[in-house]
């Protein structure tokens, strides 16, 4: 097949943006240019790669196969370029990281520390819910992933690098805030606002509640920590939130951690990547920073 790197870059962007117009805008070229390149690419493959329904682009089975292959090829070329720079004594390139939403409270700071040492490294950070991160992990779209519960059904390498304590919180002035010690069974009298099912925080909560033989009354499920904090402040119920979510944002001022028996839930944050993945030099440095240097208190 007579494929070009330019065609592969355009095609992976098309798979991402699902729009010829968006791809043209992203690469600062005309729409006819993108369409012609995609036409030539399809002719080289010998099968249609996508179809347009309404205004959206949908990949065909052949297109999906090409997307996986193209991403792998471009990632290998990027890693090769980084290894050559490494031999030359340079450290530059691109680092792509996908994290679950709660990790957005601390990951940018860690990336900032890393970039302070490697100012020529370009960072791409994706903040998604757990399902979104796992989808990217399944397609090997990033250098590494950060989540609180690694998927058990995927062949991955996962290492705990930071604690993630989960606390029961109530609005300031709630009757329970005056108590020095609360039995978890007493929480049955109060409704809870929890993260959506499938999130790492919710999985940890459900597992912990089950181990206690306790079933909370769930009034509301929300996909945002900030929304949960606002709802608790509004008196809608209690919540279980990560210490990282509680240590960030102005909304935390109206909340108070409760001293509940069997809490906090002691969990961890994990770095995750596909087993056997060969990291680029930049990705290897960041993995080592999180899993070795950070634990030892080494400053970059």
PDB file of C-alpha atoms in Angstrom:
ATOM      1  CA  UNK A   1       0.000   0.000   0.000  1.00  0.00           C
ATOM      2  CA  UNK A   2       1.218   3.458  -0.896  1.00  0.00           C
ATOM      3  CA  UNK A   3       0.355   5.244   2.348  1.00  0.00           C
ATOM      4  CA  UNK A   4       1.914   8.530   3.461  1.00  0.00           C
ATOM      5  CA  UNK A   5       2.469   9.863   6.947  1.00  0.00           C
ATOM      6  CA  UNK A   6       0.417  12.926   6.075  1.00  0.00           C
ATOM      7  CA  UNK A   7      -2.524  10.737   5.129  1.00  0.00           C
ATOM      8  CA  UNK A   8      -2.236   8.807   8.388  1.00  0.00           C
ATOM      9  CA  UNK A   9      -2.138  12.009  10.440  1.00  0.00           C
ATOM     10  CA  UNK A  10      -5.202  13.327   8.629  1.00  0.00           C
ATOM     11  CA  UNK A  11      -7.047  10.036   8.989  1.00  0.00           C
ATOM     12  CA  UNK A  12      -6.436   9.679  12.741  1.00  0.00           C
ATOM     13  CA  UNK A  13      -7.647  13.253  13.139  1.00  0.00           C
ATOM     14  CA  UNK A  14     -10.749  12.386  11.119  1.00  0.00           C
ATOM     15  CA  UNK A  15     -11.405   9.417  13.406  1.00  0.00           C
ATOM     16  CA  UNK A  16     -11.133  11.772  16.363  1.00  0.00           C
ATOM     17  CA  UNK A  17     -13.065  14.806  15.111  1.00  0.00           C
ATOM     18  CA  UNK A  18     -15.544  12.921  12.887  1.00  0.00           C
ATOM     19  CA  UNK A  19     -15.664  15.897  10.553  1.00  0.00           C
ATOM     20  CA  UNK A  20     -13.763  16.828   7.380  1.00  0.00           C
ATOM     21  CA  UNK A  21     -14.261  20.500   8.241  1.00  0.00           C
ATOM     22  CA  UNK A  22     -12.784  20.062  11.730  1.00  0.00           C
ATOM     23  CA  UNK A  23      -9.754  18.214  10.329  1.00  0.00           C
ATOM     24  CA  UNK A  24      -9.156  20.937   7.752  1.00  0.00           C
ATOM     25  CA  UNK A  25      -9.375  23.589  10.449  1.00  0.00           C
ATOM     26  CA  UNK A  26      -7.032  21.663  12.738  1.00  0.00           C
ATOM     27  CA  UNK A  27      -4.317  21.295  10.070  1.00  0.00           C
ATOM     28  CA  UNK A  28      -4.936  24.713   8.482  1.00  0.00           C
ATOM     29  CA  UNK A  29      -5.702  23.270   5.052  1.00  0.00           C
ATOM     30  CA  UNK A  30      -8.758  23.346   2.795  1.00  0.00           C
ATOM     31  CA  UNK A  31     -11.583  20.825   2.980  1.00  0.00           C
ATOM     32  CA  UNK A  32     -10.969  19.657  -0.623  1.00  0.00           C
ATOM     33  CA  UNK A  33      -7.363  18.909   0.352  1.00  0.00           C
ATOM     34  CA  UNK A  34      -8.478  16.657   3.202  1.00  0.00           C
ATOM     35  CA  UNK A  35     -11.135  14.979   1.041  1.00  0.00           C
ATOM     36  CA  UNK A  36      -8.626  14.279  -1.744  1.00  0.00           C
ATOM     37  CA  UNK A  37      -6.085  12.808   0.688  1.00  0.00           C
ATOM     38  CA  UNK A  38      -8.761  10.566   2.194  1.00  0.00           C
ATOM     39  CA  UNK A  39      -9.886   9.482  -1.279  1.00  0.00           C
ATOM     40  CA  UNK A  40      -6.307   8.544  -2.214  1.00  0.00           C
ATOM     41  CA  UNK A  41      -5.906   6.702   1.090  1.00  0.00           C
ATOM     42  CA  UNK A  42      -9.077   4.666   0.520  1.00  0.00           C
ATOM     43  CA  UNK A  43      -7.917   3.763  -2.980  1.00  0.00           C
ATOM     44  CA  UNK A  44      -4.588   2.562  -1.584  1.00  0.00           C
ATOM     45  CA  UNK A  45      -6.378   0.372   0.958  1.00  0.00           C
ATOM     46  CA  UNK A  46      -8.895  -0.819  -1.609  1.00  0.00           C
ATOM     47  CA  UNK A  47     -11.950  -0.384   0.634  1.00  0.00           C
ATOM     48  CA  UNK A  48     -14.092   2.512   1.865  1.00  0.00           C
ATOM     49  CA  UNK A  49     -12.727   3.830   5.133  1.00  0.00           C
ATOM     50  CA  UNK A  50     -15.660   5.938   6.293  1.00  0.00           C
ATOM     51  CA  UNK A  51     -19.126   7.081   5.441  1.00  0.00           C
ATOM     52  CA  UNK A  52     -20.868  10.391   6.072  1.00  0.00           C
ATOM     53  CA  UNK A  53     -24.333  10.245   7.628  1.00  0.00           C
ATOM     54  CA  UNK A  54     -25.889  13.636   8.110  1.00  0.00           C
ATOM     55  CA  UNK A  55     -22.871  15.748   8.985  1.00  0.00           C
ATOM     56  CA  UNK A  56     -20.989  13.103  10.969  1.00  0.00           C
ATOM     57  CA  UNK A  57     -18.254  10.741   9.799  1.00  0.00           C
ATOM     58  CA  UNK A  58     -18.466   7.062  10.780  1.00  0.00           C
ATOM     59  CA  UNK A  59     -15.577   4.673  10.202  1.00  0.00           C
ATOM     60  CA  UNK A  60     -16.187   1.443   8.309  1.00  0.00           C
ATOM     61  CA  UNK A  61     -14.703  -1.857   9.589  1.00  0.00           C
ATOM     62  CA  UNK A  62     -11.695  -1.239   7.336  1.00  0.00           C
ATOM     63  CA  UNK A  63     -11.454   2.295   8.701  1.00  0.00           C
ATOM     64  CA  UNK A  64     -11.456   1.054  12.287  1.00  0.00           C
ATOM     65  CA  UNK A  65      -8.648  -1.371  11.478  1.00  0.00           C
ATOM     66  CA  UNK A  66      -6.672   1.417   9.821  1.00  0.00           C
ATOM     67  CA  UNK A  67      -7.247   3.730  12.789  1.00  0.00           C
ATOM     68  CA  UNK A  68      -5.639   1.252  15.201  1.00  0.00           C
ATOM     69  CA  UNK A  69      -2.756   0.598  12.829  1.00  0.00           C
ATOM     70  CA  UNK A  70      -2.177   4.263  12.058  1.00  0.00           C
ATOM     71  CA  UNK A  71      -2.128   5.234  15.727  1.00  0.00           C
ATOM     72  CA  UNK A  72       0.365   2.466  16.496  1.00  0.00           C
ATOM     73  CA  UNK A  73       2.612   3.495  13.592  1.00  0.00           C
ATOM     74  CA  UNK A  74       2.549   7.190  14.496  1.00  0.00           C
ATOM     75  CA  UNK A  75       3.191   6.399  18.161  1.00  0.00           C
ATOM     76  CA  UNK A  76       6.193   4.265  17.211  1.00  0.00           C
ATOM     77  CA  UNK A  77       7.572   7.062  15.042  1.00  0.00           C
ATOM     78  CA  UNK A  78       7.098   9.555  17.866  1.00  0.00           C
ATOM     79  CA  UNK A  79       8.875   7.200  20.280  1.00  0.00           C
ATOM     80  CA  UNK A  80      11.668   6.658  17.739  1.00  0.00           C
ATOM     81  CA  UNK A  81      12.161  10.418  17.463  1.00  0.00           C
ATOM     82  CA  UNK A  82      12.353  10.684  21.241  1.00  0.00           C
ATOM     83  CA  UNK A  83      14.908   7.873  21.439  1.00  0.00           C
ATOM     84  CA  UNK A  84      17.064   9.612  18.834  1.00  0.00           C
ATOM     85  CA  UNK A  85      16.806  12.871  20.795  1.00  0.00           C
ATOM     86  CA  UNK A  86      17.778  10.890  23.895  1.00  0.00           C
ATOM     87  CA  UNK A  87      20.920   9.636  22.163  1.00  0.00           C
ATOM     88  CA  UNK A  88      21.696  13.244  21.210  1.00  0.00           C
ATOM     89  CA  UNK A  89      21.310  14.293  24.828  1.00  0.00           C
ATOM     90  CA  UNK A  90      17.924  16.009  24.441  1.00  0.00           C
ATOM     91  CA  UNK A  91      14.687  15.294  26.261  1.00  0.00           C
ATOM     92  CA  UNK A  92      11.712  16.455  24.252  1.00  0.00           C
ATOM     93  CA  UNK A  93       8.651  15.064  22.584  1.00  0.00           C
ATOM     94  CA  UNK A  94       5.001  14.548  23.497  1.00  0.00           C
ATOM     95  CA  UNK A  95       3.503  12.945  26.583  1.00  0.00           C
ATOM     96  CA  UNK A  96      -0.153  11.906  26.451  1.00  0.00           C
ATOM     97  CA  UNK A  97      -1.955  11.156  29.711  1.00  0.00           C
ATOM     98  CA  UNK A  98      -5.601  10.224  30.309  1.00  0.00           C
ATOM     99  CA  UNK A  99      -7.000  10.567  33.836  1.00  0.00           C
ATOM    100  CA  UNK A 100     -10.332  10.104  35.595  1.00  0.00           C
ATOM    101  CA  UNK A 101     -12.084  13.307  36.618  1.00  0.00           C
ATOM    102  CA  UNK A 102     -11.150  13.276  40.328  1.00  0.00           C
ATOM    103  CA  UNK A 103      -7.458  13.098  39.391  1.00  0.00           C
ATOM    104  CA  UNK A 104      -7.739  16.529  37.756  1.00  0.00           C
ATOM    105  CA  UNK A 105      -7.300  18.013  41.254  1.00  0.00           C
ATOM    106  CA  UNK A 106      -3.646  16.925  41.480  1.00  0.00           C
ATOM    107  CA  UNK A 107      -2.349  15.650  38.113  1.00  0.00           C
ATOM    108  CA  UNK A 108      -1.844  19.144  36.568  1.00  0.00           C
ATOM    109  CA  UNK A 109       0.454  20.014  39.481  1.00  0.00           C
ATOM    110  CA  UNK A 110       2.481  16.834  38.941  1.00  0.00           C
ATOM    111  CA  UNK A 111       2.689  17.564  35.223  1.00  0.00           C
ATOM    112  CA  UNK A 112       3.785  21.111  36.036  1.00  0.00           C
ATOM    113  CA  UNK A 113       6.639  19.813  38.192  1.00  0.00           C
ATOM    114  CA  UNK A 114       7.640  17.426  35.397  1.00  0.00           C
ATOM    115  CA  UNK A 115       7.546  20.146  32.730  1.00  0.00           C
ATOM    116  CA  UNK A 116       9.650  22.436  34.885  1.00  0.00           C
ATOM    117  CA  UNK A 117      12.491  19.946  34.442  1.00  0.00           C
ATOM    118  CA  UNK A 118      11.660  19.137  30.802  1.00  0.00           C
ATOM    119  CA  UNK A 119      10.387  22.426  29.325  1.00  0.00           C
ATOM    120  CA  UNK A 120      10.505  21.124  25.756  1.00  0.00           C
ATOM    121  CA  UNK A 121       8.067  18.285  26.470  1.00  0.00           C
ATOM    122  CA  UNK A 122       4.577  18.819  25.065  1.00  0.00           C
ATOM    123  CA  UNK A 123       1.728  17.544  27.260  1.00  0.00           C
ATOM    124  CA  UNK A 124      -1.672  16.284  26.123  1.00  0.00           C
ATOM    125  CA  UNK A 125      -4.015  15.666  29.078  1.00  0.00           C
ATOM    126  CA  UNK A 126      -7.428  14.014  28.697  1.00  0.00           C
ATOM    127  CA  UNK A 127      -9.804  14.273  31.677  1.00  0.00           C
ATOM    128  CA  UNK A 128     -12.709  11.831  31.372  1.00  0.00           C
ATOM    129  CA  UNK A 129     -14.982   9.625  33.413  1.00  0.00           C
ATOM    130  CA  UNK A 130     -13.754   6.126  34.191  1.00  0.00           C
ATOM    131  CA  UNK A 131     -15.443   4.538  31.167  1.00  0.00           C
ATOM    132  CA  UNK A 132     -13.874   7.113  28.857  1.00  0.00           C
ATOM    133  CA  UNK A 133     -10.389   6.463  30.261  1.00  0.00           C
ATOM    134  CA  UNK A 134     -10.841   2.696  29.920  1.00  0.00           C
ATOM    135  CA  UNK A 135     -11.945   3.100  26.295  1.00  0.00           C
ATOM    136  CA  UNK A 136      -8.762   5.027  25.555  1.00  0.00           C
ATOM    137  CA  UNK A 137      -6.757   2.365  27.410  1.00  0.00           C
ATOM    138  CA  UNK A 138      -8.359  -0.381  25.330  1.00  0.00           C
ATOM    139  CA  UNK A 139      -7.283   1.416  22.139  1.00  0.00           C
ATOM    140  CA  UNK A 140      -3.799   2.236  23.521  1.00  0.00           C
ATOM    141  CA  UNK A 141      -4.254   5.953  22.743  1.00  0.00           C
ATOM    142  CA  UNK A 142      -2.037   7.371  25.493  1.00  0.00           C
ATOM    143  CA  UNK A 143       1.312   6.903  27.181  1.00  0.00           C
ATOM    144  CA  UNK A 144      -0.237   6.210  30.561  1.00  0.00           C
ATOM    145  CA  UNK A 145      -3.487   6.392  32.500  1.00  0.00           C
ATOM    146  CA  UNK A 146      -4.300   7.448  36.045  1.00  0.00           C
ATOM    147  CA  UNK A 147      -7.292   6.020  37.886  1.00  0.00           C
ATOM    148  CA  UNK A 148      -8.313   4.808  41.334  1.00  0.00           C
ATOM    149  CA  UNK A 149      -9.309   1.278  40.320  1.00  0.00           C
ATOM    150  CA  UNK A 150      -7.478  -0.471  37.444  1.00  0.00           C
ATOM    151  CA  UNK A 151      -9.723  -2.582  35.190  1.00  0.00           C
ATOM    152  CA  UNK A 152      -9.604  -6.248  36.125  1.00  0.00           C
ATOM    153  CA  UNK A 153     -10.605  -7.440  32.649  1.00  0.00           C
ATOM    154  CA  UNK A 154      -7.669  -5.906  30.755  1.00  0.00           C
ATOM    155  CA  UNK A 155      -4.053  -7.035  30.574  1.00  0.00           C
ATOM    156  CA  UNK A 156      -2.396  -4.013  32.166  1.00  0.00           C
ATOM    157  CA  UNK A 157       0.520  -3.036  34.360  1.00  0.00           C
ATOM    158  CA  UNK A 158      -0.773  -1.044  37.337  1.00  0.00           C
ATOM    159  CA  UNK A 159       1.173   0.520  40.213  1.00  0.00           C
ATOM    160  CA  UNK A 160      -0.158   2.421  43.215  1.00  0.00           C
ATOM    161  CA  UNK A 161       1.688   5.723  43.561  1.00  0.00           C
ATOM    162  CA  UNK A 162      -0.474   7.877  45.859  1.00  0.00           C
ATOM    163  CA  UNK A 163      -3.089   7.372  48.565  1.00  0.00           C
ATOM    164  CA  UNK A 164      -6.714   8.310  47.914  1.00  0.00           C
ATOM    165  CA  UNK A 165      -8.716   8.476  51.145  1.00  0.00           C
ATOM    166  CA  UNK A 166     -12.502   8.748  50.801  1.00  0.00           C
ATOM    167  CA  UNK A 167     -14.376  10.622  53.547  1.00  0.00           C
ATOM    168  CA  UNK A 168     -18.017  10.995  54.557  1.00  0.00           C
ATOM    169  CA  UNK A 169     -18.943  14.684  54.423  1.00  0.00           C
ATOM    170  CA  UNK A 170     -21.936  16.750  55.514  1.00  0.00           C
ATOM    171  CA  UNK A 171     -22.908  20.409  55.179  1.00  0.00           C
ATOM    172  CA  UNK A 172     -21.624  22.731  57.890  1.00  0.00           C
ATOM    173  CA  UNK A 173     -24.175  22.884  60.691  1.00  0.00           C
ATOM    174  CA  UNK A 174     -25.519  19.369  60.095  1.00  0.00           C
ATOM    175  CA  UNK A 175     -26.397  17.602  63.392  1.00  0.00           C
ATOM    176  CA  UNK A 176     -23.749  14.929  62.794  1.00  0.00           C
ATOM    177  CA  UNK A 177     -20.965  17.528  62.649  1.00  0.00           C
ATOM    178  CA  UNK A 178     -21.322  17.978  66.424  1.00  0.00           C
ATOM    179  CA  UNK A 179     -20.579  14.297  67.070  1.00  0.00           C
ATOM    180  CA  UNK A 180     -17.061  13.134  67.938  1.00  0.00           C
ATOM    181  CA  UNK A 181     -17.702   9.542  66.867  1.00  0.00           C
ATOM    182  CA  UNK A 182     -20.467   8.183  64.637  1.00  0.00           C
ATOM    183  CA  UNK A 183     -21.385   4.556  64.034  1.00  0.00           C
ATOM    184  CA  UNK A 184     -21.831   3.774  60.357  1.00  0.00           C
ATOM    185  CA  UNK A 185     -25.262   2.302  61.119  1.00  0.00           C
ATOM    186  CA  UNK A 186     -26.450   5.776  62.147  1.00  0.00           C
ATOM    187  CA  UNK A 187     -25.949   6.956  58.571  1.00  0.00           C
ATOM    188  CA  UNK A 188     -28.990   4.926  57.529  1.00  0.00           C
ATOM    189  CA  UNK A 189     -31.167   7.834  58.706  1.00  0.00           C
ATOM    190  CA  UNK A 190     -29.717  10.195  56.107  1.00  0.00           C
ATOM    191  CA  UNK A 191     -29.829  10.233  52.292  1.00  0.00           C
ATOM    192  CA  UNK A 192     -26.603  10.093  50.263  1.00  0.00           C
ATOM    193  CA  UNK A 193     -25.416  11.836  47.117  1.00  0.00           C
ATOM    194  CA  UNK A 194     -22.925   9.562  45.367  1.00  0.00           C
ATOM    195  CA  UNK A 195     -20.865   9.490  42.196  1.00  0.00           C
ATOM    196  CA  UNK A 196     -22.367   7.765  39.174  1.00  0.00           C
ATOM    197  CA  UNK A 197     -22.247   3.976  38.974  1.00  0.00           C
ATOM    198  CA  UNK A 198     -19.055   2.720  37.347  1.00  0.00           C
ATOM    199  CA  UNK A 199     -16.843   5.539  38.612  1.00  0.00           C
ATOM    200  CA  UNK A 200     -13.816   4.581  40.692  1.00  0.00           C
ATOM    201  CA  UNK A 201     -15.143   6.409  43.752  1.00  0.00           C
ATOM    202  CA  UNK A 202     -18.526   4.684  43.477  1.00  0.00           C
ATOM    203  CA  UNK A 203     -16.933   1.248  43.057  1.00  0.00           C
ATOM    204  CA  UNK A 204     -14.874   1.811  46.199  1.00  0.00           C
ATOM    205  CA  UNK A 205     -17.952   3.054  48.098  1.00  0.00           C
ATOM    206  CA  UNK A 206     -20.144   0.149  47.026  1.00  0.00           C
ATOM    207  CA  UNK A 207     -17.453  -2.375  47.963  1.00  0.00           C
ATOM    208  CA  UNK A 208     -16.892  -0.741  51.364  1.00  0.00           C
ATOM    209  CA  UNK A 209     -20.606  -0.447  52.167  1.00  0.00           C
ATOM    210  CA  UNK A 210     -21.098  -4.077  51.187  1.00  0.00           C
ATOM    211  CA  UNK A 211     -18.259  -5.173  53.494  1.00  0.00           C
ATOM    212  CA  UNK A 212     -20.011  -3.326  56.346  1.00  0.00           C
ATOM    213  CA  UNK A 213     -23.382  -4.857  55.516  1.00  0.00           C
ATOM    214  CA  UNK A 214     -24.735  -1.348  55.053  1.00  0.00           C
ATOM    215  CA  UNK A 215     -26.960  -0.135  52.231  1.00  0.00           C
ATOM    216  CA  UNK A 216     -27.177   3.655  51.997  1.00  0.00           C
ATOM    217  CA  UNK A 217     -30.256   5.505  50.826  1.00  0.00           C
ATOM    218  CA  UNK A 218     -29.100   7.094  47.573  1.00  0.00           C
ATOM    219  CA  UNK A 219     -31.051  10.259  46.829  1.00  0.00           C
ATOM    220  CA  UNK A 220     -28.977  11.420  43.890  1.00  0.00           C
ATOM    221  CA  UNK A 221     -26.174  10.179  41.611  1.00  0.00           C
ATOM    222  CA  UNK A 222     -23.953  12.776  39.958  1.00  0.00           C
ATOM    223  CA  UNK A 223     -20.998  12.588  37.576  1.00  0.00           C
ATOM    224  CA  UNK A 224     -19.140  15.575  39.014  1.00  0.00           C
ATOM    225  CA  UNK A 225     -17.424  16.087  42.364  1.00  0.00           C
ATOM    226  CA  UNK A 226     -18.139  19.804  42.209  1.00  0.00           C
ATOM    227  CA  UNK A 227     -21.842  19.140  41.644  1.00  0.00           C
ATOM    228  CA  UNK A 228     -21.862  16.761  44.630  1.00  0.00           C
ATOM    229  CA  UNK A 229     -20.211  19.375  46.840  1.00  0.00           C
ATOM    230  CA  UNK A 230     -22.800  21.954  45.834  1.00  0.00           C
ATOM    231  CA  UNK A 231     -25.640  19.480  46.459  1.00  0.00           C
ATOM    232  CA  UNK A 232     -24.307  18.627  49.937  1.00  0.00           C
ATOM    233  CA  UNK A 233     -23.961  22.313  50.736  1.00  0.00           C
ATOM    234  CA  UNK A 234     -27.569  22.714  49.688  1.00  0.00           C
ATOM    235  CA  UNK A 235     -28.639  20.212  52.335  1.00  0.00           C
ATOM    236  CA  UNK A 236     -29.622  17.401  49.985  1.00  0.00           C
ATOM    237  CA  UNK A 237     -27.682  14.737  51.847  1.00  0.00           C
ATOM    238  CA  UNK A 238     -24.331  13.278  52.851  1.00  0.00           C
ATOM    239  CA  UNK A 239     -21.595  12.273  50.411  1.00  0.00           C
ATOM    240  CA  UNK A 240     -18.398  10.261  50.155  1.00  0.00           C
ATOM    241  CA  UNK A 241     -15.642  12.238  48.450  1.00  0.00           C
ATOM    242  CA  UNK A 242     -11.937  11.899  47.778  1.00  0.00           C
ATOM    243  CA  UNK A 243      -9.567  13.920  49.946  1.00  0.00           C
ATOM    244  CA  UNK A 244      -8.271  15.497  46.728  1.00  0.00           C
ATOM    245  CA  UNK A 245     -11.722  16.784  45.804  1.00  0.00           C
ATOM    246  CA  UNK A 246     -12.170  18.105  49.347  1.00  0.00           C
ATOM    247  CA  UNK A 247      -8.864  19.964  49.335  1.00  0.00           C
ATOM    248  CA  UNK A 248      -9.714  21.918  46.194  1.00  0.00           C
ATOM    249  CA  UNK A 249     -12.239  24.546  45.216  1.00  0.00           C
ATOM    250  CA  UNK A 250     -14.140  27.272  47.009  1.00  0.00           C
ATOM    251  CA  UNK A 251     -17.196  25.002  47.343  1.00  0.00           C
ATOM    252  CA  UNK A 252     -15.389  22.960  50.004  1.00  0.00           C
ATOM    253  CA  UNK A 253     -15.773  25.740  52.576  1.00  0.00           C
ATOM    254  CA  UNK A 254     -19.343  24.706  53.373  1.00  0.00           C
ATOM    255  CA  UNK A 255     -18.517  21.049  53.990  1.00  0.00           C
ATOM    256  CA  UNK A 256     -17.263  19.167  57.017  1.00  0.00           C
ATOM    257  CA  UNK A 257     -15.689  15.714  57.269  1.00  0.00           C
ATOM    258  CA  UNK A 258     -17.563  13.413  59.650  1.00  0.00           C
ATOM    259  CA  UNK A 259     -15.752  11.129  62.087  1.00  0.00           C
ATOM    260  CA  UNK A 260     -17.528   7.915  61.056  1.00  0.00           C
ATOM    261  CA  UNK A 261     -16.573   4.472  62.299  1.00  0.00           C
ATOM    262  CA  UNK A 262     -14.831   2.428  59.549  1.00  0.00           C
ATOM    263  CA  UNK A 263     -14.017   5.576  57.569  1.00  0.00           C
ATOM    264  CA  UNK A 264     -12.175   6.942  55.701  1.00  0.00           C
ATOM    265  CA  UNK A 265     -11.991   4.347  52.958  1.00  0.00           C
ATOM    266  CA  UNK A 266      -8.316   3.766  52.227  1.00  0.00           C
ATOM    267  CA  UNK A 267      -7.790   3.549  48.465  1.00  0.00           C
ATOM    268  CA  UNK A 268      -4.971   4.421  46.074  1.00  0.00           C
ATOM    269  CA  UNK A 269      -4.267   6.166  42.822  1.00  0.00           C
ATOM    270  CA  UNK A 270      -2.692   3.975  40.137  1.00  0.00           C
ATOM    271  CA  UNK A 271      -0.609   4.532  37.068  1.00  0.00           C
ATOM    272  CA  UNK A 272      -1.798   2.122  34.384  1.00  0.00           C
ATOM    273  CA  UNK A 273      -0.537   1.116  30.946  1.00  0.00           C
ATOM    274  CA  UNK A 274      -1.019  -1.909  28.671  1.00  0.00           C
ATOM    275  CA  UNK A 275       1.187  -4.828  29.663  1.00  0.00           C
ATOM    276  CA  UNK A 276       4.208  -5.063  27.397  1.00  0.00           C
ATOM    277  CA  UNK A 277       3.878  -1.483  26.143  1.00  0.00           C
ATOM    278  CA  UNK A 278       7.267  -0.045  25.196  1.00  0.00           C
ATOM    279  CA  UNK A 279       7.272   3.488  26.581  1.00  0.00           C
ATOM    280  CA  UNK A 280       8.897   6.441  24.904  1.00  0.00           C
ATOM    281  CA  UNK A 281      11.790   8.040  26.858  1.00  0.00           C
ATOM    282  CA  UNK A 282       9.503  10.860  28.020  1.00  0.00           C
ATOM    283  CA  UNK A 283       6.769   8.425  29.097  1.00  0.00           C
ATOM    284  CA  UNK A 284       9.345   6.270  30.906  1.00  0.00           C
ATOM    285  CA  UNK A 285      10.621   9.344  32.765  1.00  0.00           C
ATOM    286  CA  UNK A 286       7.121  10.356  33.867  1.00  0.00           C
ATOM    287  CA  UNK A 287       6.270   6.788  34.930  1.00  0.00           C
ATOM    288  CA  UNK A 288       9.478   6.675  36.981  1.00  0.00           C
ATOM    289  CA  UNK A 289       8.732  10.108  38.474  1.00  0.00           C
ATOM    290  CA  UNK A 290       5.290   8.975  39.704  1.00  0.00           C
ATOM    291  CA  UNK A 291       6.244   5.489  40.863  1.00  0.00           C
ATOM    292  CA  UNK A 292       9.758   6.046  42.223  1.00  0.00           C
ATOM    293  CA  UNK A 293      10.775   9.672  42.719  1.00  0.00           C
ATOM    294  CA  UNK A 294       7.436  10.905  44.075  1.00  0.00           C
ATOM    295  CA  UNK A 295       7.277   8.095  46.634  1.00  0.00           C
ATOM    296  CA  UNK A 296      10.805   8.872  47.800  1.00  0.00           C
ATOM    297  CA  UNK A 297      10.087  12.580  48.018  1.00  0.00           C
ATOM    298  CA  UNK A 298      12.632  13.327  45.305  1.00  0.00           C
ATOM    299  CA  UNK A 299      12.072  16.751  43.768  1.00  0.00           C
ATOM    300  CA  UNK A 300      12.565  17.115  40.036  1.00  0.00           C
TER     301      UNK A 300
END
